[in-house]
Amino acid sequence: MIILFVVLPLIVAGLLPLVGKVSRRVLPDLLANATLLFLLVYAAVAGRALIAGGPVLQQAAWLGEAVNLRLALDGFSLLMLVAVSLVGLAASLFSIDYMEHYGAKANYYALYLVMVAGMNGLVLATDLFSVYVFLEVAAVASYALVAYGLGSDELEAAFKYLMLSVVASAFLLAAIAVVFGMTGSLEFAAVAAALKELNAGAVIGIASACFLLGFGLKAALVPFHAWLPDAHPSAPAPISAVLSGLLIKVSGVYAMTRIFLNVFGLTPALSTVLMVLGAVSMVVAAFLALGQKDMKRMLAYSSISQVGLVVLGIGIGTPLGIAGGLFHLFNHALAKGLLFLTSGSVQQATGTRDLDAMGGLAKRMPVTAATSLIGSLSIAGVPPLNGFWSKLIIIVALVQAGHPVFAVVAVLASVLTLWYYLLIQRKAFFGKLDEKWAAVKEAPFWMTVATVLLALLCVGIGILFASTVTTWIQPAADVLADGVHAVTGSWGF
Amino acid sequence: MVLQTALLIGLVIFSVLAILLKDLLKSAISLAAASLLLGIIFFRMNAPYAGVFEISVVAGLITVLFILTIALTGAGHDVRESKIVNWVFPLVFVAFIVIDALVMKSLLGKVPALPSGTEAGAFGDVLWKGRTLDLVGQIAIILAGVFAGLALFRKRDKHD
């Protein structure tokens, strides 16, 4: 019943506004978190057994009548489902206390679950048009969530985000139309099979360029990144965590790699383009992050930089590079989710995001400071945390594949990353406590639970990295490394 | 071919007018005219179902909703727009047309032509059985739109 991943959050989302009439806080909190917890347990516990015998394909029936609803679950989709449920649950637990002063909580959770359903649907889709539709589901919900505070800067950020997303959608639709024109189908398997027969390099090139522009905008790769540093900091903290931790990866990186590696097949030219785009994003965004005074804005630039590293890793195209890229994608989802949540705790306690105005907060908020430190060190790649291992794998893969220059660039970018994360830590949490923060208290219970959960995962995966890689990352990397064959071979219905 | 070209040119002109016209009412009517032309193009290209929906829903229903809303909210709230839009949009538009023409010229003949049949199957089959996962997705988009409307136009609680 893999369709539950899409349908369950939608049904609960539909019920929530009604439930909100009866109970304004407790029931919506309970219902939304229980749904996400169920999806996490289902993905993490039942998921691996489901795909043990190869990818799961499901054709849905409606009142006994077979309809053409097709979904597929393989190692790559399962990894993404687990990431979505995990970070989604943490951000939703955080929302219990954090969203209290925004009001209309039932409505907030409804939008949140629709966004989760959109991401899950995209991950399970087997055709290009469904990919497009679910991309829009997640995007439409996220525009409203970015603007949820209804302040003027939130509305402006949401509008900017909407406008650039529409441009991305236009490019994606154009690419999908070109693919349909060439192959007469939108199913991944049929398109991949038809493209193998056709000798249409120029047309595939144009479709690839349109996809690259569209997904590049969604993933906020430099030079398509202008919207992200506005949109992500303006959103409520749990939404920033989901946007940076999940949405740019699902609707940008996942969709792009699924189409480029499994449907089109990675050509050497495409591989070079991806690696260059990734490396440029990684370096440029790291420098831009250094100059930021706003805590969440710095984190947003860091997201662009780290997504660059993920794309660089996957772009190598070797099994090790893909595994490293996917592992970093997962680790970054956890750590960046954690950092945005802690920045939300700090913002709620102090009322500011300005790093220069903070200082010494570790004395007042020890748990938040400790979890934020773990997240920072993880993304910066300090052993033995999870981020260290994924960066190491990517760098080893770069050297192995004969790209020593890219490897050096990746190492230097890591140094920059460590630099700006230490800046955050020093300015916000260490040093002398300013008198005006004397009354600041530690974050409320559920906010602390969410950050501690993610911090423990960062440490735990760092220590148990070998088993994490073999259990979750390797099956996903195998699907991508298998290339076109992964789809044409076993995805026939 | 001449009629087809005329229809396409008309479609582009009315679409551009819908963006450029400052008067919301005229803009909505231009959009309706554009989708009417698009509907006719669908009919001529053997896609009657798509044509019917385009004309009835987009040109008909949505235009009525737009005009009703404009009539109910009333004019007089002029929004100041940046002057840049006035010359950036035409510039981007011309650049797009040039690039589009160049790309299409080089692509023509390289794209293998698909057999163009009429929409196959009964109406119900096309709407229901021929659908894929996108059906669920479209329900989700409607939900997202409704919740977004509720969220963005909500009254703030008293204690907020």
PDB file of C-alpha atoms in Angstrom, chain A residues 10 13 17 24-25 62 65 67-69 101-102 104 107 110-111 114 130 133-134 136-137 144 147-150 180-181 203 206, chain B residues 103 107 110-112 114 128-134 136-138 140-141 143-145 147-148 150-152 154 156-157 159-160:
ATOM      1  CA  LEU A  10      -4.046  14.271   2.065  1.00  0.00           C
ATOM      2  CA  ALA A  13      -5.134  17.423   5.707  1.00  0.00           C
ATOM      3  CA  PRO A  17      -9.779  22.266   9.258  1.00  0.00           C
ATOM      4  CA  ARG A  24      -7.976  24.491  18.270  1.00  0.00           C
ATOM      5  CA  ARG A  25      -4.651  23.073  19.452  1.00  0.00           C
ATOM      6  CA  TRP A  62     -10.948   2.180  -7.333  1.00  0.00           C
ATOM      7  CA  GLU A  65     -12.112  -0.899 -11.226  1.00  0.00           C
ATOM      8  CA  VAL A  67      -7.377   2.867 -12.770  1.00  0.00           C
ATOM      9  CA  ASN A  68      -4.130   3.946 -14.265  1.00  0.00           C
ATOM     10  CA  LEU A  69      -2.667   5.182 -10.983  1.00  0.00           C
ATOM     11  CA  HIS A 101       1.557  32.430  18.412  1.00  0.00           C
ATOM     12  CA  TYR A 102       0.830  32.294  14.663  1.00  0.00           C
ATOM     13  CA  ALA A 104      -4.902  28.899  12.904  1.00  0.00           C
ATOM     14  CA  ASN A 107      -4.877  25.186   8.830  1.00  0.00           C
ATOM     15  CA  ALA A 110      -3.241  20.993   6.709  1.00  0.00           C
ATOM     16  CA  LEU A 111      -0.922  22.940   4.397  1.00  0.00           C
ATOM     17  CA  VAL A 114      -0.298  18.693   1.666  1.00  0.00           C
ATOM     18  CA  SER A 130       2.976  13.271 -12.365  1.00  0.00           C
ATOM     19  CA  VAL A 133       1.964  17.882 -10.862  1.00  0.00           C
ATOM     20  CA  PHE A 134       3.382  16.807  -7.496  1.00  0.00           C
ATOM     21  CA  GLU A 136       3.401  21.971  -8.022  1.00  0.00           C
ATOM     22  CA  VAL A 137       1.471  20.449  -5.093  1.00  0.00           C
ATOM     23  CA  ALA A 144       1.439  29.833   1.512  1.00  0.00           C
ATOM     24  CA  ALA A 147       3.880  33.754   3.819  1.00  0.00           C
ATOM     25  CA  TYR A 148       2.214  32.252   6.893  1.00  0.00           C
ATOM     26  CA  GLY A 149       3.290  35.041   9.237  1.00  0.00           C
ATOM     27  CA  LEU A 150       1.516  37.563   6.940  1.00  0.00           C
ATOM     28  CA  PHE A 180       6.533  13.772 -25.389  1.00  0.00           C
ATOM     29  CA  GLY A 181       7.020  15.056 -28.927  1.00  0.00           C
ATOM     30  CA  VAL A 203      16.654  17.374 -29.230  1.00  0.00           C
ATOM     31  CA  ILE A 206      17.438  20.910 -25.623  1.00  0.00           C
TER      32      ILE A 206
ATOM     33  CA  VAL B 103      15.691  26.716 -31.896  1.00  0.00           C
ATOM     34  CA  LEU B 107      14.730  21.352 -34.564  1.00  0.00           C
ATOM     35  CA  LYS B 110      14.751  16.380 -36.305  1.00  0.00           C
ATOM     36  CA  VAL B 111      11.769  15.632 -34.104  1.00  0.00           C
ATOM     37  CA  PRO B 112      10.183  12.438 -35.372  1.00  0.00           C
ATOM     38  CA  LEU B 114       4.035  11.259 -34.085  1.00  0.00           C
ATOM     39  CA  TRP B 128     -10.806   8.317 -15.805  1.00  0.00           C
ATOM     40  CA  LYS B 129      -9.068   5.176 -17.034  1.00  0.00           C
ATOM     41  CA  GLY B 130      -6.431   6.922 -19.063  1.00  0.00           C
ATOM     42  CA  ARG B 131      -5.381   8.973 -16.068  1.00  0.00           C
ATOM     43  CA  THR B 132      -2.312   8.376 -13.978  1.00  0.00           C
ATOM     44  CA  LEU B 133      -1.175   9.386 -10.518  1.00  0.00           C
ATOM     45  CA  ASP B 134      -1.674  13.004 -11.557  1.00  0.00           C
ATOM     46  CA  VAL B 136      -4.435  12.389  -6.981  1.00  0.00           C
ATOM     47  CA  GLY B 137      -1.974  15.220  -7.507  1.00  0.00           C
ATOM     48  CA  GLN B 138      -4.628  17.499  -8.948  1.00  0.00           C
ATOM     49  CA  ALA B 140      -3.934  17.771  -3.801  1.00  0.00           C
ATOM     50  CA  ILE B 141      -3.364  21.014  -5.730  1.00  0.00           C
ATOM     51  CA  LEU B 143      -6.622  21.258  -1.465  1.00  0.00           C
ATOM     52  CA  ALA B 144      -3.380  23.254  -1.359  1.00  0.00           C
ATOM     53  CA  GLY B 145      -5.088  26.202  -3.071  1.00  0.00           C
ATOM     54  CA  PHE B 147      -5.846  25.915   2.418  1.00  0.00           C
ATOM     55  CA  ALA B 148      -3.544  28.621   1.053  1.00  0.00           C
ATOM     56  CA  LEU B 150      -7.750  30.129   4.148  1.00  0.00           C
ATOM     57  CA  ALA B 151      -4.281  30.751   5.567  1.00  0.00           C
ATOM     58  CA  LEU B 152      -3.482  33.972   3.732  1.00  0.00           C
ATOM     59  CA  ARG B 154      -7.394  34.482   7.846  1.00  0.00           C
ATOM     60  CA  ARG B 156      -5.504  36.941  13.229  1.00  0.00           C
ATOM     61  CA  ASP B 157      -6.587  35.605  16.625  1.00  0.00           C
ATOM     62  CA  HIS B 159      -4.326  37.069  21.457  1.00  0.00           C
ATOM     63  CA  ASP B 160      -1.856  36.930  18.557  1.00  0.00           C
TER      64      ASP B 160
END
